[in-house]
């Protein structure tokens, strides 16, 4: 049996959780077994996970997001239901609990997998390594396994219909780590979840010039990001900083504006599906990592692109 | 306070990525190795800052072969008091976590500082395993920490923001950017590091649960398609019809 932990912060499933459910359901098919989703806490419509291929949803009450108590609950459910594989999203919650769940189950674990396993010779999974510059294949040798799924690695797939939700009489241990408040970044689309990201570098010359970038992001429905010197100089908030020391993202479309494409910057973005680079220097290293390039002055090109996007959106 | 910092070694951030032996091993030839930046810049420095305020000791721990001792000496030069090397190849996350936990089990550390991930394997999983083995609270992705008495208030990065959490010592944390500012070792630190104790410990028996089979480089990126800067309608068309991303 494959058990998928469908994380639901604030009572809602994010895309990463639905991807994990889709992945787990396909893995169960491959292993000719059942897929069951686990939700923790109050979720309005947990049965809808059936649409992504699970045959059952189990639920436990409580809302402690402490790594120790959550991991214990997930491992207890896996034990009770006899799960062979536990799947979860490779999110900040996944990172908090995956290792703990694995130790509790005596399971081998691989984090951030990006494809279904090869079962022809044991259980071999693939994941990106070296910040996306290579892939590695790992064989998990233990009977039980715990996987976390890289976001945006597989397309969502609706193959089923809503299912019953069964409440399990398992309770969360009281948390040892107390939450004393959450500060959400205001407005905009959170960067880790965005399908489209518009990102600016030192080429924009100063924070006062960001309006043209924000207008493009707005027209595309995109999140905004920046290079490290931009965040270090305080032109943009630090949570927008992408790259080796910032966030690693993998949107469908990454538009880099006035960014040279240093290797440490690429480390955070080169898993994007499509990369567009706008830079006045034809020798900028970023063009080597780009799918589409525009050699030109960003102060002219970006407003022109925004107009073209608006025109396209209006006629589609 | 008695603090432990777990450090790993990784290829330099600009190192070329290539594989040898039929793609089963990383090709180390000509590669410069460094201390994993999250361990060096944030975990180690925040532990040193805490010791400077609260007193105590900072021990660094590394699981790796003798060839990694330069990296360990660097941690001593930055300010750690002593070092332990567990003499084994770090073959898998579960193996490394087991070794760290076996060492720490009877030492009563007040806190264990680790990095949010290694920049080569990007696992982000060893610290949670260590915390579970030792039955300690775990705070991943810590980007700020205040300490008052026996309680730490820590900011942990979450999607689209931060969560402030409060936890009593002892605990395990993984360090993200923001937790501290990088420190460069000075001459005196480098001299002193030579005389600081570096103990070598043999690993405990443990059969790794995960084995690295092989590596693969992504297919070479096709040549960039240049679009006329005057014609952004064409770029939009390509993104829609060819790349299918808008
Ligand atoms: C250990 C380490 C870790 C690092 N981590 C990160 C990281 O996580 N993320 C990160 O981003 N960086 C990181 N860096 C820094 C990185 O090496 C680069 O210095 C940085 O990415 C450069 O930022 P930039 O491209 O915005 O600026 P620049 O390199 O200055 O590039 C500006 C670009 O804008 C172009 N430009 C200028 N004017 C115009 C115009 N009018 N129209 C069009 N184009 C124009 C220029 O041609 C140039 O290519 C790290 C460095 C180190 C050593
Ligand atoms: N060989 C090792 N020796 C000591 N600590 C390690 C080792 N490997 C990983 N770690 C610690 O675990 C953290 C996360 O590593 P990983 O889970 O491999 O991404 C690192 O930042 C280190 O603090």
Coordinates of C-alpha atoms in Angstrom, one line a residue, chain A:
Chain A
X1 CA 0.0 0.0 0.0
X2 CA 1.1 3.5 -0.8
X3 CA 0.3 6.2 1.8
X4 CA 0.5 9.8 0.7
X5 CA 0.7 12.6 3.3
X6 CA -1.4 15.3 1.6
X7 CA -0.2 18.4 3.5
X8 CA -3.0 21.0 4.0
X9 CA -1.7 24.2 5.6
X10 CA -4.6 26.5 6.5
X11 CA -7.0 23.8 5.6
X12 CA -6.2 23.7 1.9
X13 CA -4.2 21.5 -0.4
X14 CA -1.5 23.2 -2.3
X15 CA -0.3 22.1 -5.7
X16 CA 2.7 20.3 -4.2
X17 CA 0.3 18.1 -2.1
X18 CA -1.9 17.3 -5.1
X19 CA 1.2 16.4 -7.1
X20 CA 2.3 14.0 -4.3
X21 CA -1.1 12.4 -4.4
X22 CA -1.0 12.0 -8.2
X23 CA 2.5 10.5 -7.9
X24 CA 1.5 8.2 -5.1
X25 CA -1.6 7.0 -7.0
X26 CA 0.6 6.2 -10.1
X27 CA 3.2 4.5 -8.0
X28 CA 0.5 2.3 -6.4
X29 CA -0.7 1.3 -9.9
X30 CA 2.9 0.5 -10.9
X31 CA 3.2 -1.7 -7.7
X32 CA -0.3 -3.1 -8.2
X33 CA -1.5 -2.0 -4.8
X34 CA -3.8 0.6 -3.3
X35 CA -3.1 4.3 -2.7
X36 CA -4.4 6.0 0.4
X37 CA -4.1 9.7 1.2
X38 CA -3.6 11.0 4.8
X39 CA -4.8 14.4 5.8
X40 CA -4.2 16.0 9.2
X41 CA -6.6 18.6 10.6
X42 CA -9.7 20.2 9.1
X43 CA -9.8 20.2 5.4
X44 CA -13.0 21.3 3.7
X45 CA -13.2 18.8 0.9
X46 CA -10.6 16.0 1.6
X47 CA -12.6 13.5 -0.4
X48 CA -11.7 15.3 -3.6
X49 CA -8.3 13.7 -3.4
X50 CA -10.0 10.7 -4.9
X51 CA -10.0 12.6 -8.2
X52 CA -6.2 12.4 -8.2
X53 CA -6.4 8.6 -8.0
X54 CA -6.4 7.5 -4.3
X55 CA -9.1 4.9 -3.4
X56 CA -9.4 6.1 0.2
X57 CA -8.7 9.2 2.3
X58 CA -8.0 8.8 6.0
X59 CA -8.0 11.8 8.4
X60 CA -6.6 12.5 11.8
X61 CA -7.6 15.5 13.9
X62 CA -5.3 18.2 15.2
X63 CA -3.2 21.0 13.9
X64 CA 0.2 20.7 15.4
X65 CA 2.8 21.4 12.8
X66 CA 5.6 20.3 15.0
X67 CA 8.0 18.0 13.2
X68 CA 8.2 15.4 16.0
X69 CA 4.5 15.0 16.6
X70 CA 3.5 15.2 13.0
X71 CA 6.1 12.6 12.0
X72 CA 5.0 10.3 14.7
X73 CA 1.4 10.5 13.6
X74 CA 2.3 9.8 9.9
X75 CA 4.5 6.9 10.9
X76 CA 1.8 5.5 13.2
X77 CA -0.8 5.6 10.4
X78 CA 1.7 4.1 8.0
X79 CA 2.3 1.3 10.5
X80 CA -1.4 0.7 11.2
X81 CA -2.3 0.6 7.5
X82 CA 0.7 -1.5 6.6
X83 CA 2.1 1.0 4.1
X84 CA 5.0 -0.1 2.0
X85 CA 5.8 3.3 0.7
X86 CA 5.1 6.7 2.2
X87 CA 5.0 9.7 -0.2
X88 CA 5.0 13.4 0.7
X89 CA 5.7 16.7 -1.0
X90 CA 9.3 18.1 -0.8
X91 CA 8.1 21.3 0.9
X92 CA 9.2 22.9 4.1
X93 CA 6.8 20.5 6.0
X94 CA 8.1 17.5 4.0
X95 CA 11.7 18.6 4.9
X96 CA 10.7 18.8 8.6
X97 CA 9.2 15.3 8.8
X98 CA 10.5 13.0 6.1
X99 CA 13.7 12.0 7.9
X100 CA 11.9 11.5 11.1
X101 CA 9.2 9.3 9.5
X102 CA 11.9 7.2 7.8
X103 CA 13.8 6.6 11.1
X104 CA 10.6 5.7 12.9
X105 CA 9.7 3.1 10.2
X106 CA 13.2 1.9 9.7
X107 CA 12.7 2.9 6.1
X108 CA 15.2 4.1 3.5
X109 CA 14.4 7.6 2.3
X110 CA 15.1 9.6 -0.8
X111 CA 14.1 13.3 -0.8
X112 CA 13.1 15.4 -3.8
X113 CA 12.5 12.6 -6.3
X114 CA 11.4 13.8 -9.7
X115 CA 10.2 10.6 -11.5
X116 CA 8.4 7.4 -10.8
X117 CA 10.8 4.6 -9.7
X118 CA 12.2 1.9 -11.9
X119 CA 11.0 -1.4 -10.3
X120 CA 12.8 -3.8 -12.8
X121 CA 15.7 -4.3 -10.4
X122 CA 14.6 -3.4 -6.9
X123 CA 13.4 0.1 -6.2
X124 CA 15.4 2.7 -8.0
X125 CA 14.4 6.4 -7.9
X126 CA 15.8 9.4 -9.6
X127 CA 16.4 12.9 -8.2
X128 CA 18.3 16.0 -9.3
X129 CA 21.6 16.7 -7.5
X130 CA 24.3 19.4 -7.8
X131 CA 21.5 22.0 -7.8
X132 CA 20.0 20.5 -10.9
X133 CA 23.3 20.1 -12.9
X134 CA 22.9 16.4 -12.8
X135 CA 20.6 13.5 -11.8
X136 CA 21.4 10.6 -9.5
X137 CA 19.7 7.2 -9.3
X138 CA 19.3 5.6 -5.8
X139 CA 18.3 2.1 -4.9
X140 CA 16.3 1.8 -1.7
X141 CA 17.1 -1.5 -0.1
X142 CA 14.8 -1.6 2.9
X143 CA 11.3 -3.1 2.7
X144 CA 9.7 0.2 3.6
X145 CA 10.4 3.4 1.8
X146 CA 9.8 7.1 2.3
X147 CA 9.9 9.4 -0.7
X148 CA 9.4 13.2 -1.1
X149 CA 8.4 14.6 -4.4
X150 CA 10.0 17.6 -6.0
X151 CA 7.4 20.2 -6.9
X152 CA 6.5 20.8 -10.5
X153 CA 8.2 17.5 -11.4
X154 CA 5.1 15.7 -12.6
X155 CA 1.8 17.0 -14.2
X156 CA -1.4 16.8 -12.1
X157 CA -3.7 14.1 -13.3
X158 CA -7.3 13.7 -12.5
X159 CA -8.2 10.1 -13.0
X160 CA -10.8 9.3 -10.4
X161 CA -13.8 10.5 -8.4
X162 CA -14.3 11.8 -4.9
X163 CA -14.0 9.1 -2.2
X164 CA -15.1 8.7 1.4
X165 CA -13.0 10.2 4.2
X166 CA -12.4 7.9 7.2
X167 CA -11.5 9.4 10.5
X168 CA -8.8 7.5 12.4
X169 CA -8.6 7.5 16.2
X170 CA -5.0 8.6 16.3
X171 CA -4.1 11.8 18.0
X172 CA -1.1 14.1 17.7
X173 CA 1.3 14.3 20.6
X174 CA 1.4 17.8 22.1
X175 CA 4.1 19.8 20.2
X176 CA 7.5 20.4 21.7
X177 CA 8.0 23.3 19.3
X178 CA 5.3 26.0 19.8
X179 CA 4.2 28.2 17.0
X180 CA 4.1 31.8 18.1
X181 CA 3.1 33.4 14.9
X182 CA 3.3 33.4 11.1
X183 CA 4.5 36.3 9.0
X184 CA 3.3 35.9 5.5
X185 CA 4.8 37.9 2.7
X186 CA 2.2 40.5 1.7
X187 CA 0.3 40.4 -1.6
X188 CA 1.6 38.8 -4.8
X189 CA 2.0 35.1 -5.6
X190 CA 4.3 33.1 -3.3
X191 CA 7.5 32.4 -5.3
X192 CA 7.9 28.6 -4.6
X193 CA 4.4 27.9 -6.0
X194 CA 4.4 30.2 -9.0
X195 CA 4.1 28.8 -12.5
X196 CA 5.7 32.0 -14.0
X197 CA 8.4 34.0 -12.4
X198 CA 9.7 37.4 -13.6
X199 CA 13.1 38.1 -12.1
X200 CA 15.3 41.2 -12.0
X201 CA 19.1 41.8 -11.5
X202 CA 21.5 44.6 -11.1
X203 CA 20.8 45.6 -14.7
X204 CA 17.7 47.4 -13.5
X205 CA 20.0 49.9 -11.8
X206 CA 17.8 50.7 -8.8
X207 CA 14.6 49.9 -6.9
X208 CA 12.9 52.9 -8.5
X209 CA 13.0 51.1 -11.8
X210 CA 11.1 48.0 -10.7
X211 CA 7.7 49.3 -11.9
X212 CA 8.3 48.0 -15.5
X213 CA 9.1 44.5 -14.1
X214 CA 6.1 44.5 -11.8
X215 CA 3.8 45.5 -14.7
X216 CA 5.1 42.6 -16.8
X217 CA 4.6 40.2 -13.8
X218 CA 1.1 41.6 -13.4
X219 CA 0.3 41.0 -17.0
X220 CA 1.5 37.4 -16.9
X221 CA 0.1 36.6 -13.4
X222 CA 3.7 35.9 -12.4
X223 CA 5.6 36.0 -9.1
X224 CA 8.6 38.2 -8.8
X225 CA 12.2 37.3 -7.9
X226 CA 15.6 38.8 -7.9
X227 CA 19.4 38.1 -7.9
X228 CA 21.3 38.2 -4.7
X229 CA 23.0 41.6 -5.0
X230 CA 19.6 43.1 -5.6
X231 CA 18.3 41.7 -2.3
X232 CA 21.6 42.5 -0.5
X233 CA 21.3 46.1 -1.6
X234 CA 17.8 46.2 -0.2
X235 CA 16.2 47.0 -3.6
X236 CA 13.9 44.0 -3.1
X237 CA 13.0 41.9 -0.1
X238 CA 15.2 38.9 0.8
X239 CA 12.5 36.3 0.2
X240 CA 12.7 37.1 -3.5
X241 CA 16.3 36.1 -3.7
X242 CA 16.8 33.0 -5.8
X243 CA 20.0 31.0 -6.4
X244 CA 22.3 28.9 -4.5
X245 CA 22.0 30.8 -1.2
X246 CA 18.4 31.8 -1.8
X247 CA 15.4 29.9 -3.0
X248 CA 15.6 27.1 -5.6
X249 CA 12.6 27.3 -7.9
X250 CA 11.4 25.4 -10.9
X251 CA 8.6 27.3 -12.6
X252 CA 7.3 26.6 -16.0
X253 CA 8.6 30.0 -17.2
X254 CA 11.5 32.0 -15.8
X255 CA 12.1 35.5 -17.3
X256 CA 15.5 36.9 -16.3
X257 CA 15.8 40.6 -16.8
X258 CA 19.2 42.3 -16.4
X259 CA 20.8 39.3 -14.7
X260 CA 24.2 38.1 -15.9
X261 CA 23.6 34.4 -15.1
X262 CA 26.3 33.7 -12.6
X263 CA 26.6 30.0 -11.7
X264 CA 25.3 30.6 -8.2
X265 CA 22.2 32.3 -9.6
X266 CA 21.6 29.5 -12.2
X267 CA 21.8 26.9 -9.4
X268 CA 18.4 28.2 -8.1
X269 CA 16.6 28.5 -11.5
X270 CA 18.1 26.2 -14.1
X271 CA 15.4 23.5 -13.4
X272 CA 12.8 25.9 -14.8
X273 CA 11.0 24.4 -17.8
X274 CA 11.5 27.4 -20.1
X275 CA 14.0 30.3 -19.5
X276 CA 13.8 33.7 -21.2
X277 CA 16.8 36.0 -20.9
X278 CA 16.6 39.7 -21.6
X279 CA 20.1 41.3 -21.5
X280 CA 21.9 44.0 -23.5
X281 CA 25.2 42.0 -23.4
X282 CA 25.1 39.2 -26.0
X283 CA 28.0 37.6 -24.1
X284 CA 26.1 37.4 -20.8
X285 CA 26.5 33.8 -19.6
X286 CA 22.8 33.4 -19.0
X287 CA 22.1 33.1 -22.7
X288 CA 23.9 29.7 -22.6
X289 CA 21.2 28.5 -20.1
X290 CA 18.3 30.1 -21.9
X291 CA 15.7 28.8 -24.3
X292 CA 14.8 32.2 -25.7
X293 CA 17.0 35.3 -25.6
X294 CA 16.4 39.0 -26.3
X295 CA 19.6 41.0 -26.8
X296 CA 18.5 44.6 -26.0
X297 CA 18.0 47.4 -23.5
X298 CA 15.6 46.1 -20.9
X299 CA 14.2 49.6 -20.4
X300 CA 12.8 49.3 -24.0
X301 CA 12.3 45.6 -24.3
X302 CA 10.3 45.0 -21.1
X303 CA 7.5 47.5 -21.6
X304 CA 7.2 46.2 -25.2
X305 CA 6.9 42.7 -23.9
X306 CA 4.3 43.8 -21.4
X307 CA 2.2 45.3 -24.2
X308 CA 2.6 42.2 -26.3
X309 CA 1.4 40.0 -23.3
X310 CA -1.6 42.2 -22.7
X311 CA -2.5 42.1 -26.3
X312 CA -2.2 38.3 -26.3
X313 CA -4.3 37.9 -23.1
X314 CA -7.0 40.2 -24.5
X315 CA -7.4 38.1 -27.6
X316 CA -7.2 34.7 -25.9

